[in-house]
């Protein structure tokens, strides 16, 4: 019996060594290709190990994503609440914690928005600051014991400062709470983004605001969900946080596509004309599941960010929207609701100059920021055309 056990142990050890050797050899070959030809197996997340060589090894590691999956599965079984910088909330949603931002910094941001608002008021343009939620709900944080997160606290203080400065604000955290909506139903479990249903909801809130401020008419079909076909792609989207933790740590998100049943006609900046879905929706990522990328949301909705003219518009309202990737879920509906929509990526607000504003001549400017992103200094870099002296 002892001899049999010894043989089994030796056999297991040999197999383990062979598997490790094969994995190491394949990974080494991939590392060489990475250095020589910049070839790498794509995966959204690669650990930053501090040392460049160690990080490059991790980037090129054979079947890296499957090892992440295995790690995530084990941590899920052990009910561990943290993995690779990601926190699992008590309800299973994944997030990254946000650090504290001091009042002085937040007041600086509020002052910058107030200066921008003053410029726009002088020319008859409305400005609204719209803040998205993020994973941890202000009214039901679901934070595990011992986890500190200041996302909602930072946002509360910034919103108060903006309100004191006389800025029109839409806080979607508060709007959802007042409407009796469970914020978690509006977010992806494995991603930082809100989902397409949330984008449709946000459009309705923005539509109401613009109508109230401008008195314009908007096609009533656009904000009525009964006028849309909703197609559910089950277990299709593994978001940014899911890329760090694998498909077994928190599961995989469904992805809903919301397409109008009524006729639309949208013109791109290059002159191309089509219906909303042809212009703004990319169906290719929905043809085949790909769990090694978080880009289902980004690729399907990404074409909705641009400069568009609504050929069926019932009004002449021109909207300028300065936003991050959260705008991708909202802009498909904005382009149907108003005469013209122009998108500026939030990380390059230097594009917004007096010449640009006078040339485009917007009726409404929307600052739509993801809650953690709203703490970034570059989102308030308006000094190119605002005299602060």
Short mmCIF file of C-alpha atoms in Angstrom, two decimals, residues 6-388:
data_model
loop_
_atom_site.label_atom_id
_atom_site.label_comp_id
_atom_site.label_asym_id
_atom_site.label_seq_id
_atom_site.Cartn_x
_atom_site.Cartn_y
_atom_site.Cartn_z
CA UNK A 6 4.49 6.55 -3.17
CA UNK A 7 4.06 5.79 -6.88
CA UNK A 8 0.86 7.91 -6.98
CA UNK A 9 2.64 10.79 -5.29
CA UNK A 10 5.55 10.59 -7.71
CA UNK A 11 3.17 10.43 -10.68
CA UNK A 12 1.20 13.43 -9.45
CA UNK A 13 4.40 15.37 -8.88
CA UNK A 14 5.67 14.56 -12.37
CA UNK A 15 2.38 15.62 -13.96
CA UNK A 16 2.40 18.85 -11.93
CA UNK A 17 5.98 19.62 -12.96
CA UNK A 18 5.20 18.89 -16.61
CA UNK A 19 2.12 21.14 -16.58
CA UNK A 20 4.07 23.90 -14.89
CA UNK A 21 6.91 23.53 -17.37
CA UNK A 22 4.59 23.57 -20.39
CA UNK A 23 2.76 26.62 -19.04
CA UNK A 24 6.07 28.33 -18.38
CA UNK A 25 7.44 27.55 -21.84
CA UNK A 26 4.28 28.75 -23.62
CA UNK A 27 4.22 31.89 -21.46
CA UNK A 28 7.90 32.52 -22.27
CA UNK A 29 7.16 32.23 -26.01
CA UNK A 30 4.29 34.68 -25.60
CA UNK A 31 6.55 37.03 -23.67
CA UNK A 32 9.08 36.97 -26.52
CA UNK A 33 6.31 37.70 -29.05
CA UNK A 34 5.12 40.50 -26.78
CA UNK A 35 8.55 42.14 -26.78
CA UNK A 36 9.32 41.50 -30.46
CA UNK A 37 5.94 41.95 -32.15
CA UNK A 38 3.76 43.52 -29.43
CA UNK A 39 1.57 40.41 -29.61
CA UNK A 40 -0.53 39.74 -26.53
CA UNK A 41 -3.62 37.70 -25.68
CA UNK A 42 -6.18 40.40 -25.09
CA UNK A 43 -7.70 40.74 -21.66
CA UNK A 44 -9.16 43.89 -20.18
CA UNK A 45 -7.14 43.64 -17.00
CA UNK A 46 -3.47 43.08 -16.30
CA UNK A 47 -2.08 43.40 -12.80
CA UNK A 48 0.44 46.17 -12.24
CA UNK A 49 3.08 44.32 -10.25
CA UNK A 50 5.33 47.36 -9.77
CA UNK A 51 8.25 45.84 -11.66
CA UNK A 52 7.91 46.26 -15.45
CA UNK A 53 9.35 42.82 -16.26
CA UNK A 54 7.02 41.08 -13.79
CA UNK A 55 4.07 43.04 -15.20
CA UNK A 56 5.05 42.03 -18.75
CA UNK A 57 5.13 38.38 -17.67
CA UNK A 58 1.64 38.73 -16.18
CA UNK A 59 0.46 40.38 -19.41
CA UNK A 60 1.73 37.45 -21.50
CA UNK A 61 0.90 34.63 -19.11
CA UNK A 62 -0.60 31.59 -20.83
CA UNK A 63 -4.38 31.31 -20.30
CA UNK A 64 -4.24 34.24 -17.88
CA UNK A 65 -8.00 34.75 -17.94
CA UNK A 66 -8.67 31.13 -16.97
CA UNK A 67 -6.38 31.51 -13.96
CA UNK A 68 -8.32 34.66 -13.00
CA UNK A 69 -11.53 32.63 -13.34
CA UNK A 70 -10.15 29.89 -11.08
CA UNK A 71 -9.00 32.42 -8.50
CA UNK A 72 -12.38 34.13 -8.55
CA UNK A 73 -14.25 30.84 -8.19
CA UNK A 74 -12.22 29.89 -5.12
CA UNK A 75 -12.66 33.33 -3.53
CA UNK A 76 -16.38 33.13 -4.18
CA UNK A 77 -16.59 29.75 -2.42
CA UNK A 78 -14.59 31.16 0.49
CA UNK A 79 -16.87 34.25 0.56
CA UNK A 80 -13.91 36.62 0.31
CA UNK A 81 -15.00 40.22 -0.27
CA UNK A 82 -11.91 41.55 -2.06
CA UNK A 83 -9.97 40.46 -5.13
CA UNK A 84 -7.48 42.34 -7.30
CA UNK A 85 -8.56 45.73 -6.02
CA UNK A 86 -12.27 44.95 -6.45
CA UNK A 87 -14.78 44.89 -3.58
CA UNK A 88 -17.78 42.57 -3.60
CA UNK A 89 -20.75 44.25 -1.94
CA UNK A 90 -23.01 42.23 0.33
CA UNK A 91 -25.52 41.90 -2.52
CA UNK A 92 -22.87 40.53 -4.91
CA UNK A 93 -22.23 43.69 -6.94
CA UNK A 94 -18.61 44.58 -7.69
CA UNK A 95 -17.04 48.00 -7.21
CA UNK A 96 -13.77 49.81 -6.56
CA UNK A 97 -13.74 52.06 -3.51
CA UNK A 98 -13.39 55.83 -3.89
CA UNK A 99 -11.08 57.86 -1.65
CA UNK A 100 -11.89 61.06 0.19
CA UNK A 101 -11.76 64.39 -1.69
CA UNK A 102 -11.33 67.48 0.47
CA UNK A 103 -13.76 70.42 0.49
CA UNK A 104 -11.20 72.82 -0.97
CA UNK A 105 -10.84 70.70 -4.11
CA UNK A 106 -14.59 70.25 -4.47
CA UNK A 107 -15.18 73.97 -4.06
CA UNK A 108 -12.62 74.61 -6.79
CA UNK A 109 -14.63 72.34 -9.12
CA UNK A 110 -17.89 74.08 -8.20
CA UNK A 111 -16.35 77.49 -8.85
CA UNK A 112 -15.18 76.38 -12.29
CA UNK A 113 -18.67 75.18 -13.21
CA UNK A 114 -20.14 78.45 -11.91
CA UNK A 115 -17.81 80.45 -14.17
CA UNK A 116 -18.77 78.31 -17.16
CA UNK A 117 -22.44 78.72 -16.27
CA UNK A 118 -22.05 82.51 -16.04
CA UNK A 119 -20.55 82.59 -19.53
CA UNK A 120 -23.44 80.54 -20.91
CA UNK A 121 -26.12 82.57 -19.11
CA UNK A 122 -24.80 85.74 -20.74
CA UNK A 123 -25.49 84.24 -24.15
CA UNK A 124 -28.85 82.64 -23.27
CA UNK A 125 -27.70 79.02 -22.98
CA UNK A 126 -28.86 76.70 -20.21
CA UNK A 127 -26.38 74.53 -18.28
CA UNK A 128 -27.31 71.48 -16.23
CA UNK A 129 -24.91 69.34 -14.21
CA UNK A 130 -26.15 65.74 -14.24
CA UNK A 131 -24.48 63.29 -11.84
CA UNK A 132 -24.79 59.55 -12.38
CA UNK A 133 -24.94 57.01 -9.56
CA UNK A 134 -22.30 54.35 -9.11
CA UNK A 135 -22.41 50.87 -7.68
CA UNK A 136 -22.80 51.54 -3.95
CA UNK A 137 -26.20 53.15 -3.40
CA UNK A 138 -26.31 56.17 -1.10
CA UNK A 139 -29.44 54.85 0.59
CA UNK A 140 -28.35 51.21 0.72
CA UNK A 141 -24.53 51.03 0.52
CA UNK A 142 -24.19 47.25 0.98
CA UNK A 143 -20.53 47.77 1.96
CA UNK A 144 -18.83 44.81 3.64
CA UNK A 145 -17.59 45.31 7.19
CA UNK A 146 -14.34 47.27 7.33
CA UNK A 147 -14.56 48.77 3.82
CA UNK A 148 -14.32 52.55 3.59
CA UNK A 149 -15.78 54.33 0.58
CA UNK A 150 -16.29 58.09 0.14
CA UNK A 151 -17.93 58.15 -3.27
CA UNK A 152 -21.37 59.22 -2.13
CA UNK A 153 -19.99 61.53 0.54
CA UNK A 154 -17.82 63.35 -2.01
CA UNK A 155 -20.78 63.64 -4.36
CA UNK A 156 -23.12 64.97 -1.66
CA UNK A 157 -20.71 67.77 -0.79
CA UNK A 158 -20.08 68.66 -4.45
CA UNK A 159 -23.81 68.74 -5.24
CA UNK A 160 -24.40 71.03 -2.26
CA UNK A 161 -21.69 73.42 -3.44
CA UNK A 162 -23.06 73.48 -7.00
CA UNK A 163 -26.56 74.12 -5.73
CA UNK A 164 -25.30 76.98 -3.53
CA UNK A 165 -23.62 78.46 -6.62
CA UNK A 166 -26.96 78.47 -8.41
CA UNK A 167 -26.16 75.66 -10.86
CA UNK A 168 -29.04 73.55 -12.16
CA UNK A 169 -28.33 69.97 -11.08
CA UNK A 170 -29.84 66.57 -11.76
CA UNK A 171 -28.66 64.02 -9.23
CA UNK A 172 -29.74 60.66 -10.61
CA UNK A 173 -29.13 59.04 -7.22
CA UNK A 174 -31.85 61.24 -5.77
CA UNK A 175 -34.11 60.96 -8.81
CA UNK A 176 -34.10 57.16 -8.66
CA UNK A 177 -34.69 57.20 -4.91
CA UNK A 178 -37.61 59.61 -5.23
CA UNK A 179 -39.10 57.51 -8.03
CA UNK A 180 -38.91 54.36 -5.91
CA UNK A 181 -36.35 52.72 -8.21
CA UNK A 182 -33.84 50.24 -6.83
CA UNK A 183 -30.57 51.76 -7.99
CA UNK A 184 -28.92 48.34 -8.19
CA UNK A 185 -31.41 47.34 -10.89
CA UNK A 186 -29.96 50.18 -12.98
CA UNK A 187 -26.33 49.05 -12.71
CA UNK A 188 -24.35 46.12 -14.07
CA UNK A 189 -23.19 43.74 -11.37
CA UNK A 190 -19.71 43.26 -12.89
CA UNK A 191 -19.19 46.70 -14.45
CA UNK A 192 -18.99 50.32 -13.29
CA UNK A 193 -21.50 51.44 -15.93
CA UNK A 194 -25.20 51.92 -15.58
CA UNK A 195 -27.22 49.70 -17.91
CA UNK A 196 -29.27 50.54 -20.99
CA UNK A 197 -32.49 50.74 -18.96
CA UNK A 198 -30.83 53.41 -16.81
CA UNK A 199 -29.77 55.29 -19.93
CA UNK A 200 -33.36 55.34 -21.14
CA UNK A 201 -34.55 56.50 -17.71
CA UNK A 202 -31.91 59.25 -17.64
CA UNK A 203 -33.05 60.46 -21.06
CA UNK A 204 -36.59 60.89 -19.74
CA UNK A 205 -35.34 63.05 -16.87
CA UNK A 206 -33.20 65.17 -19.21
CA UNK A 207 -36.04 65.49 -21.71
CA UNK A 208 -38.33 66.85 -18.99
CA UNK A 209 -35.66 69.34 -17.94
CA UNK A 210 -35.08 70.62 -21.49
CA UNK A 211 -38.81 70.93 -22.20
CA UNK A 212 -39.32 72.88 -18.97
CA UNK A 213 -36.42 75.22 -19.67
CA UNK A 214 -37.00 75.86 -23.38
CA UNK A 215 -40.73 75.22 -23.90
CA UNK A 216 -39.98 73.03 -26.92
CA UNK A 217 -42.03 70.15 -28.27
CA UNK A 218 -40.63 66.61 -28.28
CA UNK A 219 -42.06 63.50 -29.93
CA UNK A 220 -43.93 61.82 -27.07
CA UNK A 221 -43.09 58.33 -28.35
CA UNK A 222 -39.42 58.70 -27.50
CA UNK A 223 -39.77 58.65 -23.69
CA UNK A 224 -42.41 55.87 -23.65
CA UNK A 225 -40.80 52.45 -23.20
CA UNK A 226 -43.89 50.81 -24.72
CA UNK A 227 -42.73 52.11 -28.10
CA UNK A 228 -39.56 50.02 -28.01
CA UNK A 229 -38.52 46.41 -28.53
CA UNK A 230 -36.24 45.13 -25.77
CA UNK A 231 -33.97 42.23 -26.68
CA UNK A 232 -32.21 40.50 -23.78
CA UNK A 233 -28.79 38.94 -24.37
CA UNK A 234 -28.45 36.66 -21.37
CA UNK A 235 -25.11 36.32 -19.57
CA UNK A 236 -23.41 38.40 -22.23
CA UNK A 237 -21.46 41.18 -20.53
CA UNK A 238 -18.50 40.75 -18.17
CA UNK A 239 -17.64 44.29 -17.14
CA UNK A 240 -14.50 46.08 -16.02
CA UNK A 241 -14.64 44.70 -12.48
CA UNK A 242 -15.51 41.25 -13.78
CA UNK A 243 -12.35 41.28 -15.88
CA UNK A 244 -10.36 41.56 -12.66
CA UNK A 245 -12.24 38.80 -10.88
CA UNK A 246 -13.35 36.34 -13.56
CA UNK A 247 -16.72 35.01 -14.58
CA UNK A 248 -17.34 32.93 -11.43
CA UNK A 249 -16.76 35.54 -8.71
CA UNK A 250 -19.96 37.52 -9.27
CA UNK A 251 -21.49 35.95 -12.36
CA UNK A 252 -22.10 37.54 -15.77
CA UNK A 253 -24.45 40.38 -16.64
CA UNK A 254 -27.30 40.30 -19.13
CA UNK A 255 -27.24 42.99 -21.80
CA UNK A 256 -30.52 44.59 -22.96
CA UNK A 257 -30.84 46.31 -26.31
CA UNK A 258 -33.66 48.90 -26.47
CA UNK A 259 -34.66 49.75 -30.06
CA UNK A 260 -37.53 52.05 -31.15
CA UNK A 261 -40.49 50.61 -33.05
CA UNK A 262 -41.19 53.97 -34.72
CA UNK A 263 -39.48 55.61 -37.67
CA UNK A 264 -36.39 57.71 -37.02
CA UNK A 265 -34.02 59.57 -39.31
CA UNK A 266 -30.61 60.66 -38.05
CA UNK A 267 -27.74 62.22 -39.99
CA UNK A 268 -24.11 61.76 -38.96
CA UNK A 269 -21.54 64.50 -39.32
CA UNK A 270 -20.16 62.74 -42.41
CA UNK A 271 -23.57 63.00 -44.09
CA UNK A 272 -24.67 59.39 -43.60
CA UNK A 273 -28.42 59.11 -42.93
CA UNK A 274 -30.20 56.19 -41.27
CA UNK A 275 -32.47 55.21 -38.45
CA UNK A 276 -31.24 55.45 -34.87
CA UNK A 277 -30.12 51.84 -34.62
CA UNK A 278 -28.18 51.96 -37.88
CA UNK A 279 -26.43 55.17 -36.88
CA UNK A 280 -25.83 54.62 -33.15
CA UNK A 281 -25.83 50.86 -32.48
CA UNK A 282 -23.11 48.36 -33.37
CA UNK A 283 -24.61 44.86 -33.50
CA UNK A 284 -21.35 42.98 -34.14
CA UNK A 285 -20.45 42.47 -30.42
CA UNK A 286 -23.85 40.84 -29.96
CA UNK A 287 -23.17 38.14 -32.53
CA UNK A 288 -20.71 36.19 -30.37
CA UNK A 289 -20.01 36.14 -26.64
CA UNK A 290 -16.54 37.31 -25.64
CA UNK A 291 -15.85 37.19 -21.92
CA UNK A 292 -12.23 38.35 -22.14
CA UNK A 293 -13.38 41.90 -22.91
CA UNK A 294 -15.56 44.35 -21.01
CA UNK A 295 -16.42 46.17 -24.19
CA UNK A 296 -19.93 44.87 -24.90
CA UNK A 297 -21.37 48.09 -23.46
CA UNK A 298 -18.75 50.34 -25.05
CA UNK A 299 -18.71 48.76 -28.50
CA UNK A 300 -22.47 48.32 -28.89
CA UNK A 301 -23.25 51.89 -27.79
CA UNK A 302 -20.03 53.72 -28.66
CA UNK A 303 -21.20 55.07 -32.02
CA UNK A 304 -23.86 57.12 -30.22
CA UNK A 305 -21.20 59.64 -29.19
CA UNK A 306 -20.67 62.14 -31.98
CA UNK A 307 -22.35 64.99 -33.87
CA UNK A 308 -25.84 64.21 -35.15
CA UNK A 309 -28.78 66.00 -36.77
CA UNK A 310 -32.33 64.69 -36.19
CA UNK A 311 -34.15 64.99 -39.53
CA UNK A 312 -37.49 64.20 -37.87
CA UNK A 313 -37.14 66.65 -34.98
CA UNK A 314 -40.21 68.49 -33.70
CA UNK A 315 -38.00 71.29 -32.34
CA UNK A 316 -34.89 73.29 -33.18
CA UNK A 317 -33.08 72.66 -29.88
CA UNK A 318 -29.33 72.08 -30.10
CA UNK A 319 -27.72 70.14 -27.27
CA UNK A 320 -24.04 70.05 -26.31
CA UNK A 321 -23.27 67.11 -24.04
CA UNK A 322 -19.93 66.82 -22.24
CA UNK A 323 -19.78 63.31 -20.87
CA UNK A 324 -17.85 60.11 -20.25
CA UNK A 325 -18.80 56.57 -21.27
CA UNK A 326 -22.04 56.79 -19.25
CA UNK A 327 -23.32 59.06 -22.01
CA UNK A 328 -23.28 56.13 -24.44
CA UNK A 329 -26.48 54.78 -22.88
CA UNK A 330 -28.23 58.19 -23.07
CA UNK A 331 -27.19 59.71 -26.41
CA UNK A 332 -29.18 57.27 -28.62
CA UNK A 333 -32.35 58.83 -27.21
CA UNK A 334 -31.08 62.42 -27.12
CA UNK A 335 -30.38 62.24 -30.85
CA UNK A 336 -34.01 61.25 -31.46
CA UNK A 337 -35.47 63.89 -29.16
CA UNK A 338 -33.78 67.09 -30.26
CA UNK A 339 -32.72 68.84 -33.44
CA UNK A 340 -28.97 68.48 -33.02
CA UNK A 341 -26.63 66.87 -30.51
CA UNK A 342 -22.88 67.38 -30.21
CA UNK A 343 -20.68 65.25 -27.94
CA UNK A 344 -17.44 66.30 -26.27
CA UNK A 345 -15.40 63.71 -24.36
CA UNK A 346 -15.09 64.84 -20.76
CA UNK A 347 -11.32 64.34 -20.57
CA UNK A 348 -10.70 66.99 -23.23
CA UNK A 349 -12.88 69.96 -22.32
CA UNK A 350 -10.16 72.18 -23.78
CA UNK A 351 -12.03 71.70 -27.07
CA UNK A 352 -14.72 73.97 -25.66
CA UNK A 353 -13.67 77.49 -26.60
CA UNK A 354 -15.66 80.70 -27.12
CA UNK A 355 -15.30 80.20 -30.87
CA UNK A 356 -16.70 76.68 -30.60
CA UNK A 357 -19.64 77.75 -28.45
CA UNK A 358 -20.50 80.64 -30.78
CA UNK A 359 -20.12 78.41 -33.83
CA UNK A 360 -22.27 75.52 -32.56
CA UNK A 361 -24.65 77.85 -30.67
CA UNK A 362 -26.16 75.31 -28.23
CA UNK A 363 -29.45 75.93 -26.45
CA UNK A 364 -28.58 73.49 -23.66
CA UNK A 365 -25.25 72.24 -22.31
CA UNK A 366 -25.28 69.02 -20.28
CA UNK A 367 -22.38 68.01 -18.04
CA UNK A 368 -23.11 64.30 -17.53
CA UNK A 369 -20.44 62.77 -15.29
CA UNK A 370 -19.95 59.37 -13.72
CA UNK A 371 -19.76 59.90 -9.95
CA UNK A 372 -16.09 58.92 -9.36
CA UNK A 373 -15.03 60.70 -12.57
CA UNK A 374 -16.66 63.87 -11.25
CA UNK A 375 -13.69 64.14 -8.89
CA UNK A 376 -11.19 64.52 -11.77
CA UNK A 377 -9.60 67.93 -12.20
CA UNK A 378 -9.55 67.78 -16.02
CA UNK A 379 -13.36 67.74 -16.15
CA UNK A 380 -13.32 71.36 -15.00
CA UNK A 381 -10.54 72.66 -17.22
CA UNK A 382 -12.56 75.55 -18.63
CA UNK A 383 -9.89 78.25 -18.32
CA UNK A 384 -9.25 78.31 -22.06
CA UNK A 385 -12.17 80.67 -22.56
CA UNK A 386 -13.21 81.86 -19.09
CA UNK A 387 -11.57 84.94 -17.63
CA UNK A 388 -11.05 84.13 -13.94
#
